[in-house]
GROMACS .gro file of C-alpha atoms in nm:
model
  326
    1UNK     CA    1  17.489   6.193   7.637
    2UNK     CA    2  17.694   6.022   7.904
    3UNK     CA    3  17.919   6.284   7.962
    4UNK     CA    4  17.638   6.513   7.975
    5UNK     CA    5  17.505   6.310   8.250
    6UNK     CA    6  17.826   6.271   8.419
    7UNK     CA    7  17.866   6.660   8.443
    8UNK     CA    8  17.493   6.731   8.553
    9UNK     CA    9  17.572   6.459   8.850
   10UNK     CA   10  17.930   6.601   8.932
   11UNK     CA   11  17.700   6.950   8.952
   12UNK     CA   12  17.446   6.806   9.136
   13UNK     CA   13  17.678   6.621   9.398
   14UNK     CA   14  17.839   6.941   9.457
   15UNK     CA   15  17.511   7.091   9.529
   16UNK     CA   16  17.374   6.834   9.794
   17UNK     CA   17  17.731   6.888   9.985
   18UNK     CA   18  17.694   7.277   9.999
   19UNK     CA   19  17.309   7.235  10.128
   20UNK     CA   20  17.432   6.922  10.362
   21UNK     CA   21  17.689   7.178  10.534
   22UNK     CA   22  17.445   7.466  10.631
   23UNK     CA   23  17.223   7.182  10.737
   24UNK     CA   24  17.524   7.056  10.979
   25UNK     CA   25  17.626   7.433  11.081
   26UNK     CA   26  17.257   7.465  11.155
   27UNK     CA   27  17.236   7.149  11.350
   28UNK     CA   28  17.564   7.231  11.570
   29UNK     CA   29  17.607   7.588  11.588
   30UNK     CA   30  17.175   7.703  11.598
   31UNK     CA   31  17.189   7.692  12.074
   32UNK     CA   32  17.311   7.413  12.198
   33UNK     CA   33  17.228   7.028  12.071
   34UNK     CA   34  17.272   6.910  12.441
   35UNK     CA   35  17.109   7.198  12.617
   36UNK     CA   36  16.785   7.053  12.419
   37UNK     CA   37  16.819   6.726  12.468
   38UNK     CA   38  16.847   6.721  12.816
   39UNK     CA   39  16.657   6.904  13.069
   40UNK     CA   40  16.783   7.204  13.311
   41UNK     CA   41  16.836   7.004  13.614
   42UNK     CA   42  17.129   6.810  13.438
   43UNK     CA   43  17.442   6.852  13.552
   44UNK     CA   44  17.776   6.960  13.411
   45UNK     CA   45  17.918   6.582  13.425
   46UNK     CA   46  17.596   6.461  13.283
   47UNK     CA   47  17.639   6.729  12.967
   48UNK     CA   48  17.990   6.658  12.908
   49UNK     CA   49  17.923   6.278  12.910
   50UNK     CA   50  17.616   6.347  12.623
   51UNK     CA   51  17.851   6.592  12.409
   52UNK     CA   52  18.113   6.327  12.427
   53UNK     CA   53  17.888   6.036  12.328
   54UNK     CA   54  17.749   6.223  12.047
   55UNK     CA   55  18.112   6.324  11.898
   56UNK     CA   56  18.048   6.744  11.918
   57UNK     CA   57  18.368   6.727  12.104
   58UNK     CA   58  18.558   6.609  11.788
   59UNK     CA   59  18.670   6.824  11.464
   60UNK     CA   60  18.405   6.974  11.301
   61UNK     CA   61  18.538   6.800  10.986
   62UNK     CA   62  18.514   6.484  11.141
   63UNK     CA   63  18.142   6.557  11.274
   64UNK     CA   64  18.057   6.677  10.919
   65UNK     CA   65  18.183   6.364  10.748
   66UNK     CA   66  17.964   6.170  10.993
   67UNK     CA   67  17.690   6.394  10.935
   68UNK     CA   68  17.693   6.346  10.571
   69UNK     CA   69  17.777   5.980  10.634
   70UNK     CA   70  17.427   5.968  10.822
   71UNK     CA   71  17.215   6.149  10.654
   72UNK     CA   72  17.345   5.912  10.321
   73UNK     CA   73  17.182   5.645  10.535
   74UNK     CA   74  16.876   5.831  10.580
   75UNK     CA   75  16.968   5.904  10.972
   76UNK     CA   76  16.875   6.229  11.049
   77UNK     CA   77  16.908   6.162  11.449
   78UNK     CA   78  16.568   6.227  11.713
   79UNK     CA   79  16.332   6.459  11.709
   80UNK     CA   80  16.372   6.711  12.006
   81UNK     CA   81  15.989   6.780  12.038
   82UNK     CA   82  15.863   6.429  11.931
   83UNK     CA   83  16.110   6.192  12.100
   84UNK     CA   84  16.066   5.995  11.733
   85UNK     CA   85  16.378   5.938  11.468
   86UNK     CA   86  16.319   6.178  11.224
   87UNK     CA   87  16.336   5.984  10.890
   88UNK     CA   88  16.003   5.847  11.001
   89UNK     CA   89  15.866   6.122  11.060
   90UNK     CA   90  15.984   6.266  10.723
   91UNK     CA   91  15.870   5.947  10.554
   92UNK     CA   92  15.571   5.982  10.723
   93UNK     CA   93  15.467   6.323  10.601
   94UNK     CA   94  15.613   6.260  10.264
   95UNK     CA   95  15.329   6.118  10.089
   96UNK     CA   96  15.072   6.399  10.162
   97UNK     CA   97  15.321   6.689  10.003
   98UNK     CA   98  15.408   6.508   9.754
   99UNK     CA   99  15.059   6.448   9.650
  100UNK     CA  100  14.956   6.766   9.671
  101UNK     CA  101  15.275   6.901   9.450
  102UNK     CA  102  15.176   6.622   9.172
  103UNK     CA  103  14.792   6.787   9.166
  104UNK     CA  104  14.949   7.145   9.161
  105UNK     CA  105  15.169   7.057   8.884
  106UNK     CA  106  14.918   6.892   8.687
  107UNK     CA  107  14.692   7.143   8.705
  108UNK     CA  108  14.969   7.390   8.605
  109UNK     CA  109  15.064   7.237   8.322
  110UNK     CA  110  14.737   7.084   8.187
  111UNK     CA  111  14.542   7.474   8.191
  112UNK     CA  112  14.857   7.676   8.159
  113UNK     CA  113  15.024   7.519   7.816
  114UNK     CA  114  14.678   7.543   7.644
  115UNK     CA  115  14.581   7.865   7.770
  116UNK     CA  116  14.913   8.000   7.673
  117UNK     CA  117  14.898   7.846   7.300
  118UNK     CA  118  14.553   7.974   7.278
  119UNK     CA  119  14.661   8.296   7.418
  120UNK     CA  120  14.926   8.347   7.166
  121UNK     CA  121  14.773   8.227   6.889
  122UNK     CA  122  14.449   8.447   6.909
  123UNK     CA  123  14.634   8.765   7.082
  124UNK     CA  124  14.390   9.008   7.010
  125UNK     CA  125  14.055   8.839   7.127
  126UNK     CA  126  13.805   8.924   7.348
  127UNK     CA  127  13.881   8.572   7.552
  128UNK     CA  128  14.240   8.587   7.512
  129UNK     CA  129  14.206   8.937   7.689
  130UNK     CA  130  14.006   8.823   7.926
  131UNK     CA  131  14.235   8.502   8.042
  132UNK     CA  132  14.546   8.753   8.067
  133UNK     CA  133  14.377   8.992   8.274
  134UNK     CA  134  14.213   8.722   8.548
  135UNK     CA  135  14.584   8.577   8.507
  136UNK     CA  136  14.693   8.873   8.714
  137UNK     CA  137  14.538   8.735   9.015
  138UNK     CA  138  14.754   8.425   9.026
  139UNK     CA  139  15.070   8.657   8.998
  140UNK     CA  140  14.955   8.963   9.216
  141UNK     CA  141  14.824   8.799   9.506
  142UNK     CA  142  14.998   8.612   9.781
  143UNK     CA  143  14.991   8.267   9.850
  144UNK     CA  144  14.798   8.287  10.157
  145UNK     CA  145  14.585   8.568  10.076
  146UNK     CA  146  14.425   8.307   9.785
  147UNK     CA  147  14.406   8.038   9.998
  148UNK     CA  148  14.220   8.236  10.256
  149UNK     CA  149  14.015   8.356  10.053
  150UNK     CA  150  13.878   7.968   9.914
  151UNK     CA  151  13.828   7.865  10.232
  152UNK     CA  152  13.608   8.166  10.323
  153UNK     CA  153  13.379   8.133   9.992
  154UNK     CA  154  13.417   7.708   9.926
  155UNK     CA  155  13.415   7.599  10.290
  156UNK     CA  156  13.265   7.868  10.488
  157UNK     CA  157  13.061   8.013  10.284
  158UNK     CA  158  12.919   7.724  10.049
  159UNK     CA  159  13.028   7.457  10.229
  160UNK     CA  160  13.144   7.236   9.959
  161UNK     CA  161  13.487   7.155  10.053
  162UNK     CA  162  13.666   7.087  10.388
  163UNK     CA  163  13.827   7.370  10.517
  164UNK     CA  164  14.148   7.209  10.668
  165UNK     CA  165  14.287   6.816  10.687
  166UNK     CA  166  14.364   6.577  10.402
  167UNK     CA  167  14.039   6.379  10.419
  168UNK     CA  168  14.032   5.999  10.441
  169UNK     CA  169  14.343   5.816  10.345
  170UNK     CA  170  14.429   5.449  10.205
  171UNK     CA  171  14.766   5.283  10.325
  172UNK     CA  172  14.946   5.069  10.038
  173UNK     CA  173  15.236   4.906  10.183
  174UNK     CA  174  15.487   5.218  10.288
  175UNK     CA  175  15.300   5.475  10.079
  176UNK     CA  176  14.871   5.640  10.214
  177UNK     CA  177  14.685   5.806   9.968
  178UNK     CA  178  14.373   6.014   9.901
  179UNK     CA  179  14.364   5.976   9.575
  180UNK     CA  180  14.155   5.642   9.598
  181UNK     CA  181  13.879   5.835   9.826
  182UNK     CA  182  13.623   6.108   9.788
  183UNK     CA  183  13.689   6.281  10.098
  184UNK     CA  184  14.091   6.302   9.977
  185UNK     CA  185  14.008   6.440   9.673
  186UNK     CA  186  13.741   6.687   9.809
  187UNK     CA  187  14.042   6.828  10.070
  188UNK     CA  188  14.304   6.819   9.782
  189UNK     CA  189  14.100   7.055   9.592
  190UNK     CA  190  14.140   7.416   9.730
  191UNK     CA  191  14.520   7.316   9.864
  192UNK     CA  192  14.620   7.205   9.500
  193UNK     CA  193  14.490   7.526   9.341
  194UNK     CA  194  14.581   7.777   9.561
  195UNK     CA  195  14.985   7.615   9.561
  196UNK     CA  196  14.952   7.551   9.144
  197UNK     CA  197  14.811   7.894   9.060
  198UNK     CA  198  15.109   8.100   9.027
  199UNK     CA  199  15.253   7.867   8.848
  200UNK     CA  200  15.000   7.815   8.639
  201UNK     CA  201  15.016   8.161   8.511
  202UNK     CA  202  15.356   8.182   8.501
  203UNK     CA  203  15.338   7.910   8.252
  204UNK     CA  204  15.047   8.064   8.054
  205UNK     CA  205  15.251   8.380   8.032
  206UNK     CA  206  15.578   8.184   7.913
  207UNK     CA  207  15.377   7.978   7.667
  208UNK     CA  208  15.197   8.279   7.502
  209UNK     CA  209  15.560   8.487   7.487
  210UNK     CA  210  15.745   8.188   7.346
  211UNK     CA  211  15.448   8.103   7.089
  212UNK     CA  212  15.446   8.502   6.962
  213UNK     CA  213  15.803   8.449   6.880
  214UNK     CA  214  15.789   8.116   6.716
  215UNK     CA  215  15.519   8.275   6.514
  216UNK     CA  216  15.709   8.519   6.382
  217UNK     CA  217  16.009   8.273   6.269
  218UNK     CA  218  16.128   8.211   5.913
  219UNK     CA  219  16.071   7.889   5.923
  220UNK     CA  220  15.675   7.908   6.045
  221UNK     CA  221  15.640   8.105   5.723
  222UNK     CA  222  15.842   7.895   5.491
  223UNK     CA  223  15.577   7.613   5.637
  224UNK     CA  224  15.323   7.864   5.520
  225UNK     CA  225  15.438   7.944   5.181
  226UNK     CA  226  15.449   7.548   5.131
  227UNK     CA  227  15.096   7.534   5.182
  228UNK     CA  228  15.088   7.350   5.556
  229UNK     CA  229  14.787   7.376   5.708
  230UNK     CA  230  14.729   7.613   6.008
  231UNK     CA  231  14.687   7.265   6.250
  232UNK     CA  232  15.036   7.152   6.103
  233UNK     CA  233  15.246   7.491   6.181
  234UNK     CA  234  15.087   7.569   6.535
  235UNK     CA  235  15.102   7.197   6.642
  236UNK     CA  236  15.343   7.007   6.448
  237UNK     CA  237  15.618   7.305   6.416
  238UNK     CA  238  15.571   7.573   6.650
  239UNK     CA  239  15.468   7.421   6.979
  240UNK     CA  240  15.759   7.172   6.961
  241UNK     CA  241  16.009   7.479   6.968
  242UNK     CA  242  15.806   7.652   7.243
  243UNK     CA  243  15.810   7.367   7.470
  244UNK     CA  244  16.199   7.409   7.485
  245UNK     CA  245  16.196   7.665   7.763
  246UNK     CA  246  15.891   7.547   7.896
  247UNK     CA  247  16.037   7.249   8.015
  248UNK     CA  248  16.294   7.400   8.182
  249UNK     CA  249  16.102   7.667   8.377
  250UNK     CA  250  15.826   7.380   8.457
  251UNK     CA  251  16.071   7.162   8.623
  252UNK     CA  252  16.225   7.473   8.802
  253UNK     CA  253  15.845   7.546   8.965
  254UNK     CA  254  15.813   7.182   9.001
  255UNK     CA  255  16.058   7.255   9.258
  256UNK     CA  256  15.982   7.531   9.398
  257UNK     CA  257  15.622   7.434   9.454
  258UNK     CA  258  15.743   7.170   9.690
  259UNK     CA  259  15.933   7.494   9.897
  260UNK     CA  260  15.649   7.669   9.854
  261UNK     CA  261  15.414   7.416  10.007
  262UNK     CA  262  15.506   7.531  10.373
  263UNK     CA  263  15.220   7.790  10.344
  264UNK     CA  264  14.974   7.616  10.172
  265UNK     CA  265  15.035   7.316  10.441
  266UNK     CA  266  14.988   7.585  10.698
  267UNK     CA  267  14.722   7.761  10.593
  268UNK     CA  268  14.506   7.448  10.499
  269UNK     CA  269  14.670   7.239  10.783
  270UNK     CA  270  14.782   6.983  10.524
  271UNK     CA  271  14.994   6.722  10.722
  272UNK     CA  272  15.287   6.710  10.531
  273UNK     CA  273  15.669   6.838  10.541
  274UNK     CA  274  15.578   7.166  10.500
  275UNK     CA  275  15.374   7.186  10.790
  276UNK     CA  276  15.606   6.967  11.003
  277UNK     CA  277  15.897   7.220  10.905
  278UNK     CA  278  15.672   7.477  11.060
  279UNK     CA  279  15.595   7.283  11.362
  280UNK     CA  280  16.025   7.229  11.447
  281UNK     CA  281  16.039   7.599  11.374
  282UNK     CA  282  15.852   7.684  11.654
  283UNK     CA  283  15.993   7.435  11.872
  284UNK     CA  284  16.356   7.500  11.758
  285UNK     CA  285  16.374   7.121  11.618
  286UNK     CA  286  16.682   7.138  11.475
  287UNK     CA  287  16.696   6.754  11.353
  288UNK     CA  288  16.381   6.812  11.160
  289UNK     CA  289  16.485   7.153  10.978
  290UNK     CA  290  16.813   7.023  10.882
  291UNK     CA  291  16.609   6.695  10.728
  292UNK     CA  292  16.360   6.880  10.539
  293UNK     CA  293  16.657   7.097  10.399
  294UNK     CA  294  16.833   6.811  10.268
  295UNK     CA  295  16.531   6.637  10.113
  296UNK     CA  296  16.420   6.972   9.942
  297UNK     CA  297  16.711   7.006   9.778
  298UNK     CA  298  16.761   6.619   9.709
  299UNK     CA  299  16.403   6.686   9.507
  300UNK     CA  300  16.537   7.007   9.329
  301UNK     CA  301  16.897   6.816   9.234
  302UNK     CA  302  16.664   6.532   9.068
  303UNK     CA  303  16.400   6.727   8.915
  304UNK     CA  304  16.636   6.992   8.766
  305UNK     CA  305  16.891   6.646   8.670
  306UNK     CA  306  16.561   6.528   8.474
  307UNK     CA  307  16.466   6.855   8.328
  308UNK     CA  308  16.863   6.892   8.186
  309UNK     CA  309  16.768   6.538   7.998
  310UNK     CA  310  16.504   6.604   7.837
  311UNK     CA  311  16.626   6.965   7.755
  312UNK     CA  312  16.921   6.770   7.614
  313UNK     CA  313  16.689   6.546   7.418
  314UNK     CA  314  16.429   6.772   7.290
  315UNK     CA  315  16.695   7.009   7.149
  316UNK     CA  316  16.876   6.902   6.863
  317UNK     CA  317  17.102   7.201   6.919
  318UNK     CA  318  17.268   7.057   7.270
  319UNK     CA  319  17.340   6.725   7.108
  320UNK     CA  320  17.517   6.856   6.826
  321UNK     CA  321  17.726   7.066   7.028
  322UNK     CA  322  17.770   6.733   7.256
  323UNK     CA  323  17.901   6.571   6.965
  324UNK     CA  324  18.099   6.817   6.835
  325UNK     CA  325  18.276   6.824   7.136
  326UNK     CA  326  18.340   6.445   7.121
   0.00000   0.00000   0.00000
């Protein structure tokens, strides 16, 4: 198990140093650091002085190391646009995505495994027909064309839910959330499903595949010609052995849905990284892209490093071969 862990970090370290370079080649070599910090009406002593104070005049090997160095500290340098450091800003907008990708997850997970067992278990019903079919929508449309369109019929049209913003928010300590108010989980709503939906069917999908093959194992009809009941084979022997790759493609969305919150943010004007990412775009904010690159893939290194555990835990297989091995 410890050597297990040891290689997953070794893999993971490597990971966060390949992302933390295109972050520094996209914070020195993306125009000219100096040129937007200071304004035109500097002069040529004034630049030189700036590039010299802020090391781009050394080796690029030393300036990565510092980078790195930095960034390890949580200093991602000043916002061009804002004039603010940007690990505030970061760890201001934090909370609100990663609310929203704990909703969208939930929800993917909570409809999508039982759909998918149902689904698989009942393949030739009329509602098993039914929930495939409408399941194309989650994996045909795009991302934006959904949440347009729940805006248009839940806020415009109805007027049920707000149409944009995260609602009212309570602060506790370094952490505000909308979880604790009506208004936050009103705006949370049509954000959380339009981000969790594709998800969600790609899970139902994977669930229903995995469950026709389990069904059709030897074991799942040795169970049967012991006499198990149906509640013991579907739950007590086949879902553990579907969950297997479950697990591993959930934590892999898990992931994703966080990249994959730029649009939603956008399009629902949720104020989190996602939206702020979009906001340095436009301005060219280089210290805020190269941030929100580094924490993205900080979240997929740890989600990915928890979904190799539990892999490694639910599957006998892996920890046999691990002790073989030793």
């Amino acid at each position: 198990m410890l050597a297990f862990i040891t290689q997953r970090l070794g893999q993971a370290i490597l990971v966060l140093l390949v992302v933390a370079l295109a972050s520094f080649a996209l914070f020195n070599y993306v125009g000219d650091p100096v040129s937007n910090m200071v304004g035109q009406e500097a002069t040529v002593e004034d630049r030189e002085a700036l590039r010299e104070r802020l090391g781009l005049n050394d080796p690029w090997v030393v300036q990565f190391g510092r980078f790195v160095s930095n960034a390890l500290h949580g200093d991602f340098g000043i916002s061009y646009r804002l004039q603010r450091p940007v690990d505030q800003l970061i760890a201001e907008r934090m909370p609100a995505t990663l609310e929203l990708v704990f909703a969208s997850a939930v929800l993917a997970l909570a409809v999508g495994i039982p759909l998918g067992v149902y689904t698989g278990l009942n393949r030739d019903s009329l509602i098993s027909r039914f929930i495939l079919t409408a399941s194309l929508v989650g994996v045909s449309l795009p991302t934006f064309v959904i949440g347009i369109f729940l805006i248009y019929l839940f806020a415009v049209t109805l007027g049920w839910l707000p149409s944009y913003g995260r609602g009212d928010v309570v602060q506790l300590g370094y952490w505000n959330t909308g979880f604790l108010t009506v208004t936050g989980w009103q705006a949370i709503i049509m954000p959380a499903i339009t981000l969790g939906l594709y998800q969600l069917t790609l899970i139902l999908r994977l669930t229903r595949a995995e469950m026709l093959e389990v069904m059709r194992t030897d074991y799942i009809k040795f169970a049967r010609a012991r006499g198990l009941g149906r509640r013991a084979i579907h739950f007590g022997h086949a879902l553990k052995n579907t969950l297997v790759p479950v697990i591993t493609i959930a934590g892999v969305q898990i992931g994703l849905l966080i990249a994959f919150s730029i649009i939603t943010e956008t399009v629902f004007q949720w104020p989190g990284m996602g939206f702020l990412f979009i906001q340095a775009v436009q301005f060219a904010d280089i210290p805020i892209m190269a941030a929100y690159l580094v924490m993205v893939a900080l979240f997929f290194v740890v989600i990915n490093l928890i979904v190799d555990i539990l892999y490694f835990v639910v599957d006998p297989r892996l920890r046999a071969q691990s002790a073989g091995r030793a």
